[in-house]
Coordinates of C-alpha atoms and ligand atoms in Angstrom, one line a residue:
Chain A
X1287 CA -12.5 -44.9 -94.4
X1288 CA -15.0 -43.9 -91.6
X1289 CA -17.7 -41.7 -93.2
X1290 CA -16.7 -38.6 -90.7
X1291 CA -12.9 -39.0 -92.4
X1292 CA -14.8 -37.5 -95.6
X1293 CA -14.5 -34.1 -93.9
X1294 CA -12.1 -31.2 -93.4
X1295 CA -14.5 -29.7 -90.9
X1296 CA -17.0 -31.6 -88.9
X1297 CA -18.7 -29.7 -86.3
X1298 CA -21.5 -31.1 -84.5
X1299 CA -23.7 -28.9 -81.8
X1300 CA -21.6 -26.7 -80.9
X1301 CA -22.3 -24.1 -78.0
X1302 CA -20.2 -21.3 -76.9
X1303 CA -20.6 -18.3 -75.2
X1304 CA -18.2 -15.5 -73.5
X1305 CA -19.3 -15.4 -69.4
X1306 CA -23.0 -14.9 -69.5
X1307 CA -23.3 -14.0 -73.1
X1308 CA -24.0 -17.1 -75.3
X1309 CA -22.5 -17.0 -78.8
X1310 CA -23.5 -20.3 -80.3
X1311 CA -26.0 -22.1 -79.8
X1312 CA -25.8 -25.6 -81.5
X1313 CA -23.8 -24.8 -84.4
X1314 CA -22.8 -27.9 -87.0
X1315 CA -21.4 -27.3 -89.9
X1316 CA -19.6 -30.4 -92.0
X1317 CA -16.7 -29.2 -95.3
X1318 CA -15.8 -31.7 -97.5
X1319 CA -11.8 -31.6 -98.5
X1320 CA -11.4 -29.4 -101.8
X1321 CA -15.0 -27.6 -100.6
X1322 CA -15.2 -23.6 -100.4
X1323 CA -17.5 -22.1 -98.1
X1324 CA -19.0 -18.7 -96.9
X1325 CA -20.2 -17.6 -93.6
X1326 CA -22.5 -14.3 -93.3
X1327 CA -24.3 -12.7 -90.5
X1328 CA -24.3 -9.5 -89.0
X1329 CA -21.9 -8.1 -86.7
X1330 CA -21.4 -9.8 -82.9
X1331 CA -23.3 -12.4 -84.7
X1332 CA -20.2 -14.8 -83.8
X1333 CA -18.7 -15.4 -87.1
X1334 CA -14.9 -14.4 -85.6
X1335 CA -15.6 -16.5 -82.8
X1336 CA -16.9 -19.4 -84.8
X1337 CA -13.7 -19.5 -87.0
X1338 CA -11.3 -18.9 -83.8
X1339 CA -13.2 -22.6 -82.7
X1340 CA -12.4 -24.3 -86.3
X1341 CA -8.9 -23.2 -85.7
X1342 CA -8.5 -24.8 -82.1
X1343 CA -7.7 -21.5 -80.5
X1344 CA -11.2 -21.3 -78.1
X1345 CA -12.6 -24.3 -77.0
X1346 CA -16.6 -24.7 -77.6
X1347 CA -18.5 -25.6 -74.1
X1348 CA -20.2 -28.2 -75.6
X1349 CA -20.4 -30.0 -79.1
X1350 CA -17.1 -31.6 -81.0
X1351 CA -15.1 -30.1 -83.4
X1352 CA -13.1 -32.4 -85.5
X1353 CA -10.7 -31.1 -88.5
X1354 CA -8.7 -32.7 -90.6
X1355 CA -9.4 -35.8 -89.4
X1356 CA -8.4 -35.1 -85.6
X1357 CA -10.8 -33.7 -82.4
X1358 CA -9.6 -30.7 -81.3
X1359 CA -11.1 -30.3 -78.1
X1360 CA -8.4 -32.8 -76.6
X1361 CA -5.1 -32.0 -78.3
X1362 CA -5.4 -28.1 -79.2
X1363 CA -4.0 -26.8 -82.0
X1364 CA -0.9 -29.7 -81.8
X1365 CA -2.6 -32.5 -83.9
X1366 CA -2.9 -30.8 -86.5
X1367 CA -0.2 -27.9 -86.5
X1368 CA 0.8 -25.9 -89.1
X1369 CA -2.2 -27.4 -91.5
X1370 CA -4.5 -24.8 -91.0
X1371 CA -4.0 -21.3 -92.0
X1372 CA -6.0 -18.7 -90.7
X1373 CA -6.3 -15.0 -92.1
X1374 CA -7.5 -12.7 -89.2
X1375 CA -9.5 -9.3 -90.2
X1376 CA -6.3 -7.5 -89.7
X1377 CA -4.5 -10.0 -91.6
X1378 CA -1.7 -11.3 -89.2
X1379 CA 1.0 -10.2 -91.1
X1380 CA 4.3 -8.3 -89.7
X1381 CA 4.4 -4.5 -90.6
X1382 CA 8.0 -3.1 -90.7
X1383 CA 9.3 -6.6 -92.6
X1384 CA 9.4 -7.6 -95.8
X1385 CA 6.2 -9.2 -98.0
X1386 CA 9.0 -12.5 -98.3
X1387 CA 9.4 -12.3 -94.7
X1388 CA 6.2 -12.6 -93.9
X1389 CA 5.4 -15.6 -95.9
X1390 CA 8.8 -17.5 -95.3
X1391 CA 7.1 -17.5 -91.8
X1392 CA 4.9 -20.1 -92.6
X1393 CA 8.2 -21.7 -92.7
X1394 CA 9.8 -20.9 -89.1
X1395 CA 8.3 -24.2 -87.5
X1396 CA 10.1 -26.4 -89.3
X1397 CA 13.3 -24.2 -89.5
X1398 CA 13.5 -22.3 -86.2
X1399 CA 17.3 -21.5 -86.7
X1400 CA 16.8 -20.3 -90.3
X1401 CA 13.6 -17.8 -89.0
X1402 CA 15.3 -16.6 -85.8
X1403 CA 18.7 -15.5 -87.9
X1404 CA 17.2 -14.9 -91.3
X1405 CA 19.7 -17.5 -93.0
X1406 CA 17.2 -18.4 -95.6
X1407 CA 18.2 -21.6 -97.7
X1408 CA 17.7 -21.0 -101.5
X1409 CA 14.7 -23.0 -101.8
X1410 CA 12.8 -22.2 -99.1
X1411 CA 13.3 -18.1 -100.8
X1412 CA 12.5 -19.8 -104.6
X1413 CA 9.3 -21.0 -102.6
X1414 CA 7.8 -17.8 -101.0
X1415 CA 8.8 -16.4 -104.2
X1416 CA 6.9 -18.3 -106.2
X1417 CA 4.0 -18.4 -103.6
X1418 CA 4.0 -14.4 -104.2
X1419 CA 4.1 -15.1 -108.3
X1420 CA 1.1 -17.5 -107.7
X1421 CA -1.1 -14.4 -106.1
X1422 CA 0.3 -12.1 -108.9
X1423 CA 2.9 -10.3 -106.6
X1424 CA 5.8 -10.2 -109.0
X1425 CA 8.6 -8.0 -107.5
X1426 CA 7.2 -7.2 -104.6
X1427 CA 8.9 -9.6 -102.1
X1428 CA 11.6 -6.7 -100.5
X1429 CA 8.6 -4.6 -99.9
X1430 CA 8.0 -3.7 -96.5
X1431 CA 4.5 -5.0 -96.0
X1432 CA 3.2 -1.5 -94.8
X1433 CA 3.6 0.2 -98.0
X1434 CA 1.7 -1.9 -99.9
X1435 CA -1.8 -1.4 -100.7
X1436 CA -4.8 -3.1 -98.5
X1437 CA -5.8 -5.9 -101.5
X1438 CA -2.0 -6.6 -102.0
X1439 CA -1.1 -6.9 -98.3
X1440 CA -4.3 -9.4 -98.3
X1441 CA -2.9 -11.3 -101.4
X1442 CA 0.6 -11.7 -99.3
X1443 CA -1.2 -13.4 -96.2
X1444 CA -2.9 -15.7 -99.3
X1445 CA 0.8 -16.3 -100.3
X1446 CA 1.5 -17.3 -97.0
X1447 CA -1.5 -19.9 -96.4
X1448 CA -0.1 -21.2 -100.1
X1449 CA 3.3 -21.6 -98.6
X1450 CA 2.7 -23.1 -95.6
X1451 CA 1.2 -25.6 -97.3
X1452 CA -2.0 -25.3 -95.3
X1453 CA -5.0 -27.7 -96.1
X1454 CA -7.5 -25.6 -94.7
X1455 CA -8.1 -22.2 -94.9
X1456 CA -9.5 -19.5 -92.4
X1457 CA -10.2 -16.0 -93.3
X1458 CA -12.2 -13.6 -91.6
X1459 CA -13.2 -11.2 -93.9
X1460 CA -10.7 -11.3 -96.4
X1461 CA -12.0 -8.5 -98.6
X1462 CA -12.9 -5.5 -96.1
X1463 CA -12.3 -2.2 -97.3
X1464 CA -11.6 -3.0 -101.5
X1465 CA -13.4 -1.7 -104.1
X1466 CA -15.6 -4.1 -106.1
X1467 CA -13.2 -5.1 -108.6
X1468 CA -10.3 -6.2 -106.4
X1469 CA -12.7 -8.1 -104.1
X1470 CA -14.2 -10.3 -106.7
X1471 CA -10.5 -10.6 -107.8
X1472 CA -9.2 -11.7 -104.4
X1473 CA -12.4 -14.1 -103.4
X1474 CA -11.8 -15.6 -106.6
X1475 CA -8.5 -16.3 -106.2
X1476 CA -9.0 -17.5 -102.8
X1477 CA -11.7 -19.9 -103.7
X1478 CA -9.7 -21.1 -106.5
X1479 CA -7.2 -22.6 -103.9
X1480 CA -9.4 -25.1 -103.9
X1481 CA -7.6 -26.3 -107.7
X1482 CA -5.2 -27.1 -105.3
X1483 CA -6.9 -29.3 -102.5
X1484 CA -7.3 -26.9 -99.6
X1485 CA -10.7 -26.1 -98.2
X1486 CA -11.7 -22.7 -97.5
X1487 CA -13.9 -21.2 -95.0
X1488 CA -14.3 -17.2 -95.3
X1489 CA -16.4 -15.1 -93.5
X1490 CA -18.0 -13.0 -96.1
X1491 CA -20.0 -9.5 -96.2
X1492 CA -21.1 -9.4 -99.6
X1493 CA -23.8 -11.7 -100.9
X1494 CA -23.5 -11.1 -104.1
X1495 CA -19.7 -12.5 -104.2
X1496 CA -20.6 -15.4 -101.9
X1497 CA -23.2 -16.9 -104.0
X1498 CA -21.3 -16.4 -106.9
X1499 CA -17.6 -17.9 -105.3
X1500 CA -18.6 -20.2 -102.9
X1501 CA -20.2 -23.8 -103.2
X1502 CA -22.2 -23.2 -100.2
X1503 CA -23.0 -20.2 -98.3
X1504 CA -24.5 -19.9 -94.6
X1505 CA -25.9 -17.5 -92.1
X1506 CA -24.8 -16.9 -88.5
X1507 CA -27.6 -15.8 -86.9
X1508 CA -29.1 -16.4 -83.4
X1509 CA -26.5 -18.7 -82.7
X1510 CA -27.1 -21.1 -85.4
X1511 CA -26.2 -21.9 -89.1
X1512 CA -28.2 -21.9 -91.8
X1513 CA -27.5 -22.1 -95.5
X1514 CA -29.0 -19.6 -97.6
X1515 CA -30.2 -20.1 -100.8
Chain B
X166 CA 0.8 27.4 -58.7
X167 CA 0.4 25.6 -55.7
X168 CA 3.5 22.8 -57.0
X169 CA 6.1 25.5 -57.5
X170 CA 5.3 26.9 -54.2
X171 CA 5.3 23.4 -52.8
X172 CA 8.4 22.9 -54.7
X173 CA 10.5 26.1 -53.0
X174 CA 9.7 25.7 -49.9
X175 CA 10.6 21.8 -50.0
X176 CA 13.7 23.1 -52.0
X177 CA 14.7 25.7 -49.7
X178 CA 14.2 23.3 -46.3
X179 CA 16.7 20.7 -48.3
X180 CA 18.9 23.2 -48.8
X181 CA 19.2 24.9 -45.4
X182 CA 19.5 21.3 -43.7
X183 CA 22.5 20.1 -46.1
X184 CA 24.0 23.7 -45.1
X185 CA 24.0 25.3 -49.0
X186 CA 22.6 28.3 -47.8
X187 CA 25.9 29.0 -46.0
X188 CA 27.2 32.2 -47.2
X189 CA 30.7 31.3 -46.8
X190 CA 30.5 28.1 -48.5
X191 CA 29.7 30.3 -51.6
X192 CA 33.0 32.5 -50.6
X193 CA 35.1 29.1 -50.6
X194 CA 34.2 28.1 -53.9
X195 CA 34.5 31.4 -55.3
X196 CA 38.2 31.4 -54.1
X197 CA 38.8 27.9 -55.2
X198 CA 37.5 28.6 -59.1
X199 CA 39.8 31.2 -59.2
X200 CA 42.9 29.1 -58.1
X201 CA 41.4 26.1 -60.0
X202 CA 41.1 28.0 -63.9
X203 CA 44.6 29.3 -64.1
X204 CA 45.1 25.4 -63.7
X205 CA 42.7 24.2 -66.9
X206 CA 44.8 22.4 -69.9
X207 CA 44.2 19.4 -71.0
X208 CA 47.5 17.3 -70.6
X209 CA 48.1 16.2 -74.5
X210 CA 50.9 13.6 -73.0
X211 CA 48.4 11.7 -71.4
X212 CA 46.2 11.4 -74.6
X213 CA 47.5 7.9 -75.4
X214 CA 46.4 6.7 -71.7
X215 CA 43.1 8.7 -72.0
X216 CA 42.4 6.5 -75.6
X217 CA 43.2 3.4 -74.2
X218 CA 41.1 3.8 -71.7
X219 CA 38.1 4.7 -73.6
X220 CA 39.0 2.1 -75.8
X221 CA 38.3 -0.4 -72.6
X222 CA 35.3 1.7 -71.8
X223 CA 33.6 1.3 -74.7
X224 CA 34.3 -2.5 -75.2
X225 CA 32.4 -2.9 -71.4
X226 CA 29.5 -1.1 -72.5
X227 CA 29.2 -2.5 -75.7
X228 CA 29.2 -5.7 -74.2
X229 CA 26.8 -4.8 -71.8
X230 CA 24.5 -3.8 -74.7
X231 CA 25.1 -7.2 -77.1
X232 CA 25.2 -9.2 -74.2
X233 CA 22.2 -8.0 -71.9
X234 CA 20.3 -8.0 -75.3
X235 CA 21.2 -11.4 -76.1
X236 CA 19.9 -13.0 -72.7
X237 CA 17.3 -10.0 -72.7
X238 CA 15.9 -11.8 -76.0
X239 CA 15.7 -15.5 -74.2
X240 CA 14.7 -14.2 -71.1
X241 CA 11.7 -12.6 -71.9
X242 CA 9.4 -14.8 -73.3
X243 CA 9.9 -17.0 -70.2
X244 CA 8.8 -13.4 -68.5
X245 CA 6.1 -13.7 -71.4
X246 CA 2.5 -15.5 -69.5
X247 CA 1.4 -15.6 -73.4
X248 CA 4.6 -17.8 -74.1
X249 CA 5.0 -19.5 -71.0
X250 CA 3.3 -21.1 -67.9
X251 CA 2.1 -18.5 -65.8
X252 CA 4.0 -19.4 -62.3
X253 CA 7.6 -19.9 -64.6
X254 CA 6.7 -16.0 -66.3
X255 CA 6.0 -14.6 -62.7
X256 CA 9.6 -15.8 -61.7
X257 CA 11.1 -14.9 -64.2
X258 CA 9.4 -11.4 -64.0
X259 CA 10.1 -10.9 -60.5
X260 CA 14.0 -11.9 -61.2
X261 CA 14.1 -9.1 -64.2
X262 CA 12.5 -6.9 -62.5
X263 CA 15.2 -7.2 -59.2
X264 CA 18.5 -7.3 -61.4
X265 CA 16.9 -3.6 -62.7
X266 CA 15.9 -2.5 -59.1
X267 CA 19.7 -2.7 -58.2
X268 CA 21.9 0.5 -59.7
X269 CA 24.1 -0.9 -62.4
X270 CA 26.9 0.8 -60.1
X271 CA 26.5 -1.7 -56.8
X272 CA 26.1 -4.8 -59.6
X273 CA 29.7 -3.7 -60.5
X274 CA 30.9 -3.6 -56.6
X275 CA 29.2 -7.4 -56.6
X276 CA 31.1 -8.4 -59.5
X277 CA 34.2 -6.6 -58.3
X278 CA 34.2 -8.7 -55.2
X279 CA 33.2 -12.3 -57.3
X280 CA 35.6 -11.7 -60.3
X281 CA 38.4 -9.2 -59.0
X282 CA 38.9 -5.2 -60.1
X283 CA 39.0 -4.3 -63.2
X284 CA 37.1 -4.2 -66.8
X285 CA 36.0 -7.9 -66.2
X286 CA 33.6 -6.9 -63.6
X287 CA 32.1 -3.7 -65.3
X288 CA 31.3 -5.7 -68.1
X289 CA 29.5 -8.4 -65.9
X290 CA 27.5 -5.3 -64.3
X291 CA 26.6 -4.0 -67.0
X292 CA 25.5 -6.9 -69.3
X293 CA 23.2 -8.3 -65.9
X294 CA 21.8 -4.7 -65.5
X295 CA 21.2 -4.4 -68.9
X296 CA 19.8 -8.2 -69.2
X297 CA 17.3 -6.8 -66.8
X298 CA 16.4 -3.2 -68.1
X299 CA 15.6 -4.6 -72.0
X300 CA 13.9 -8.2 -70.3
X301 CA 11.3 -6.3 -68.6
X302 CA 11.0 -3.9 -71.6
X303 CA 11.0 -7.1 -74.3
X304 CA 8.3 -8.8 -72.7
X305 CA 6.0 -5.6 -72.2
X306 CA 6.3 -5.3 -76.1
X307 CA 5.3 -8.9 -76.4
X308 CA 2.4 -8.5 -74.5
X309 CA 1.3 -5.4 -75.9
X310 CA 1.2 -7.5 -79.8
X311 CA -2.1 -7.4 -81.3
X312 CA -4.1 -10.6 -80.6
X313 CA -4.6 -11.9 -84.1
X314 CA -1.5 -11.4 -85.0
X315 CA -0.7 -14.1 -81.7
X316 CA -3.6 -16.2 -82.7
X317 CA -2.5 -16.1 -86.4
X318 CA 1.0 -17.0 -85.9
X319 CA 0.1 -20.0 -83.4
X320 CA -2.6 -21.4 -86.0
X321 CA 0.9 -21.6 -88.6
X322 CA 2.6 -23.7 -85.5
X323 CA 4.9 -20.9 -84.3
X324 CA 5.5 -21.7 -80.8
X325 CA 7.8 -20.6 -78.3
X326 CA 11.3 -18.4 -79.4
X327 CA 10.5 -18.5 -83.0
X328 CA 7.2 -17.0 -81.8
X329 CA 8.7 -14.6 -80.0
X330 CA 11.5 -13.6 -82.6
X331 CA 8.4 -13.1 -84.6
X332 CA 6.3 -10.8 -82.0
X333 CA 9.6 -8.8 -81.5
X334 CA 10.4 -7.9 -85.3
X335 CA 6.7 -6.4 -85.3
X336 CA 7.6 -4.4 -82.5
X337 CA 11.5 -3.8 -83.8
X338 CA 11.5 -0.1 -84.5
X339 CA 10.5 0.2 -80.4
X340 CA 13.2 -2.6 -79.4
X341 CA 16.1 -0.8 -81.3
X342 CA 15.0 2.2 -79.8
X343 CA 15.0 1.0 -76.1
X344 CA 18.6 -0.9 -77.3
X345 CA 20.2 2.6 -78.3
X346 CA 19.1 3.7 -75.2
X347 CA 20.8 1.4 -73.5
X348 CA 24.0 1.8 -75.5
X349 CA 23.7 5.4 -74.3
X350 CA 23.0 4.4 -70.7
X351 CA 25.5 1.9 -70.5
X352 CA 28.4 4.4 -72.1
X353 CA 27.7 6.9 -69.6
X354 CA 27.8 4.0 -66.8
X355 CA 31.0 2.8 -68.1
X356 CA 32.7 6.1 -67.5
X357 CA 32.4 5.9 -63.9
X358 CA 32.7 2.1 -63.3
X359 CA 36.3 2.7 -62.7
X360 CA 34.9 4.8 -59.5
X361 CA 34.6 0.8 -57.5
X362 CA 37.4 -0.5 -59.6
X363 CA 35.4 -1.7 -62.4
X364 CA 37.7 -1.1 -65.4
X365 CA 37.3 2.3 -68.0
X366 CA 38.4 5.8 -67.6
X367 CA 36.9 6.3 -64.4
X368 CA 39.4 4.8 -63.0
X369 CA 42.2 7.4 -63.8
X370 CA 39.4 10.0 -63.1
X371 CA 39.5 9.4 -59.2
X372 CA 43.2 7.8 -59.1
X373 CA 44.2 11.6 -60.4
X374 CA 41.5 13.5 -58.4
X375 CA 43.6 11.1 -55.2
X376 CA 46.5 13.0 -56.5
X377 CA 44.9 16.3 -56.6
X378 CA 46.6 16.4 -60.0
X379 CA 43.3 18.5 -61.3
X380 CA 44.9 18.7 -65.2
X381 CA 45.2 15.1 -65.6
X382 CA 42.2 14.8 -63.8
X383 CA 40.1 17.2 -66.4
X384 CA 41.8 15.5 -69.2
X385 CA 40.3 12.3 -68.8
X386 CA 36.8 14.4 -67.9
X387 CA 37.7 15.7 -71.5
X388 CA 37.8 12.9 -73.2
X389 CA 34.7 11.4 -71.5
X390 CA 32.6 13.8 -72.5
X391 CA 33.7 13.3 -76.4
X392 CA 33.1 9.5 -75.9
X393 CA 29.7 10.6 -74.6
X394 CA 29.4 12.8 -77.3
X395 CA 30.3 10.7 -79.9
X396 CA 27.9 7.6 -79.0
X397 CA 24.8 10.3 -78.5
X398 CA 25.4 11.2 -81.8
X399 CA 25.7 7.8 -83.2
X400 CA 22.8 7.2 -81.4
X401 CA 20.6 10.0 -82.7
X402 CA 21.7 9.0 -86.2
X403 CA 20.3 5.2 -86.3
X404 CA 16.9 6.4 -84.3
X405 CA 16.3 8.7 -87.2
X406 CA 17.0 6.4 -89.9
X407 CA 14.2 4.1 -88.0
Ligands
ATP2834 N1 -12.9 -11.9 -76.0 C1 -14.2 -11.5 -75.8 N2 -14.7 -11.3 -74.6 C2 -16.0 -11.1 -74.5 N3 -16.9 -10.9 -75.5 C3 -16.4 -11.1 -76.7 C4 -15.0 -11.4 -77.0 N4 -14.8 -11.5 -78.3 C5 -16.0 -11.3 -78.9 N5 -17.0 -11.0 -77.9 C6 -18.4 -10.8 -78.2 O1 -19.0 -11.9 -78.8 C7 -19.9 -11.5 -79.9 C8 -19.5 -12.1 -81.2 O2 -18.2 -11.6 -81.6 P1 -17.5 -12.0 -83.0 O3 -16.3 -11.3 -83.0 O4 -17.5 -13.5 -83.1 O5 -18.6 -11.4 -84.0 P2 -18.5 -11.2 -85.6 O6 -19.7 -11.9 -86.1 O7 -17.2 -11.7 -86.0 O8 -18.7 -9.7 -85.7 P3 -18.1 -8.7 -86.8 O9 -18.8 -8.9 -88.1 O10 -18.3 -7.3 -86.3 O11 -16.6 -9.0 -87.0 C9 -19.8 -10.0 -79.9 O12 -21.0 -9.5 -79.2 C10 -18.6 -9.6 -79.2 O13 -18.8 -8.4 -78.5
MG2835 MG1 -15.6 -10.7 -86.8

């Protein structure tokens, strides 16, 4: 195995910028497979941007990006669909359906006909099911996701990444708007996926939690990484 | 207010040019309500006719309403640029957006002349019209989804109609709106249909009016209206459980 294979995330130099207004100015970053990892810096720093590049949906100007063992800039997100999971700040998740809904989504890829007329197999519900179980969301599967409160509605798009089976994981500030106790609760749980073999990159506000969680935690600042100690 | 003004005095040209300010026009139809309302009843023999036909009328517009949603649904993320390649979505646009430019009523004279008189056509007419009407309102609702949602879905793999299935059941409470309307439209559209030989109770509408048999006439008017009625309410029931 090449040295390079070693990584979930490999990004080397990386520049990007939106018309005249540079972003990123030689970012690299490597993430080892089963590694959790924190990015700070202040707001417009580029953290949103620099996760939307990981997950092959902008396309840096310069530098390669190569994830799970493929370089995105050439394929897009194809090479390595449905393997990365990525939590927006709003969270991505459907209001008006069900919490199950919104995770057996993870699923509609693979089973287009099952999403599009809601005929459901029995296993693929036992699975979102016990995705939901896995983030302590017992019972809460018929709930419409816009009754629930802001830490569980983030706990069902955790379910989701879980579900889908993802082997990376994305999330922009997961933990926005929760008081202390929930967001050490949810960061912990997210970093613990890493039990289970996925890598985890989450933009983070609070340094406190991200030294504590993470294995490695870095700035955004000026266009470039650093880790902070 | 210088619209209302505006308003009168465009109102009151119209009017003198299509010859409504005539007094004795006003003097006619005087003298024919008086004839006409010794004349009002509702003729109860022709009931079963009048049921039958709004049996027929509502199959057409229900059709148009399942049917028009169904290609509606497919159409519209090929309308979709975020779903599709930009020069396929114009086409497709500027093909939903002509079927709706058309009145539903000159679609059914079309399909009257392709598939023959009668409930066939109407159904035809109204399933393209409404195929047309939801298509451009479907793939507004698509565009109008909130980015990360898009980008979160397409990092999972969603792609194409799954994606869009998904992108519609955020916006679903909107979409069965805009559907009920449609049921509503296409009811009230169905009941004149019959006017170009389209199929539903409009047809015994003017074939009686023809006659100058006003009762049977105004019993078909009758039961029109509770059809209308009736779906309105229907409607009004599901928006509000929403
Ligand atoms: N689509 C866009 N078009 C133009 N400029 C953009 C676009 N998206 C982001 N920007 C700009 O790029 C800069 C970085 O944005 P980004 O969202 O990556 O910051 P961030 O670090 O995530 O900030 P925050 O902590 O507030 O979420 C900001 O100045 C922002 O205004
Ligand atoms: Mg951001």
């Amino acid at each position: 195995m090449s040295r390079s294979a070693d990584y979930a995330v490999e990004l080397k130099d990386i520049f990007f910028s939106y018309g005249s207004n540079s972003i990123l100015r030689g970012v690299n970053l490597e993430v080892g497979y089963g590694e959790a990892v924190a990015i700070m810096g202040r707001s417009g720093s580029g953290k949103t941007t620099l996760l939307k590049i990981i997950a092959g949906l902008l396309r840096p100007e310069k530098g390669y990006v190569k994830v799970l063992g493929h370089y995105l800039q050439a394929g897009g997100l194809n090479s390595v669909k449905g393997r990365i999971a990525y939590i927006p700040q709003t969270l991505g998740l459907i209001e008006g359906e069900s919490a199950l809904y919104n995770v057996l989504l993870a699923r509609a890829p693979r089973k287009p006909l099952r999403f599009i007329t809601g005929l459901w197999g029995g296993d693929d519900v036992e699975g979102a099911v016990e995705a939901l179980r896995l983030v302590g969301l017992n019972g809460v599967g018929r709930r419409r996701v816009e009754t629930l409160s802001g830490g569980e509605k983030q706990r069902v798009a955790i379910a989701r990444a879980i579900f889908q089976g993802a082997v990376l994981l994305l999330a922009d500030e997961p933990i926005s708007n929760l008081d202390l106790d929930t967001a050490e609760a949810l960061v912990n749980m997210m970093v613990s996926l890493k039990l289970r073999g996925l890598s985890v990159i989450s933009v983070m506000h609070d340094r406190q939690l991200a030294l504590k969680y993470f294995d490695r935690v870095y700035v955004l600042d000026g266009g470039v990484l650093r880790e902070a100690g | 207010m210088r619209l209302t003004l505006t308003m009168a005095v465009i109102t009151a040209i119209l009017a003198y040019q299509l010859g409504l300010l005539d007094p004795s026009l006003w003097a006619k139809a005087g003298v024919n309500l008086v004839r006409f309302i010794p004349e009002l009843g509702v003729r109860w023999d022709l009931a079963g006719d009048a049921l039958l036909a709004l049996y027929e009328t509502l199959l057409i517009s229900l059709l148009g309403v399942s049917g028009g949603t169904l290609i509606a649904y497919m159409l519209a993320p090929l309308a979709s640029p975020l779903l599709s390649p930009p020069r396929v979505a114009f086409i497709v646009r500027t093909v939903a957006n002509a079927i709706r430019t058309v009145p539903a009523i000159l679609w059914a004279v079309l399909f009257v002349i392709l598939v023959g008189p009668g409930p066939k056509a109407g159904a035809l007419a109204l399933t393209l019209y409404t195929s047309g009407y939801l298509a451009k309102f479907f793939y507004e609702s698509l565009e109008a989804t909130n980015r990360e949602l898009y980008d979160s879905l397409k990092v999972i793999g969603l792609e194409g109609l799954p994606l869009a299935f998904a992108l519609y059941s955020h916006a679903k409470k909107l979409i069965i709106s805009n559907i009920l309307f449609m049921l509503e439209y296409n009811v009230r559209t169905a009941t004149i249909l019959g006017f170009v030989g389209a199929g539903g109770i409009g047809y015994y509408i003017v074939h009686y009016l023809n006659l100058l048999n006003y009762q049977a006439a105004l019993t078909f008017v009758v039961f029109t209206l509770l059809l209308v009625i009736l779906i309105d309410f229907t409607s009004y029931i599901m928006r509000r459980r929403l």
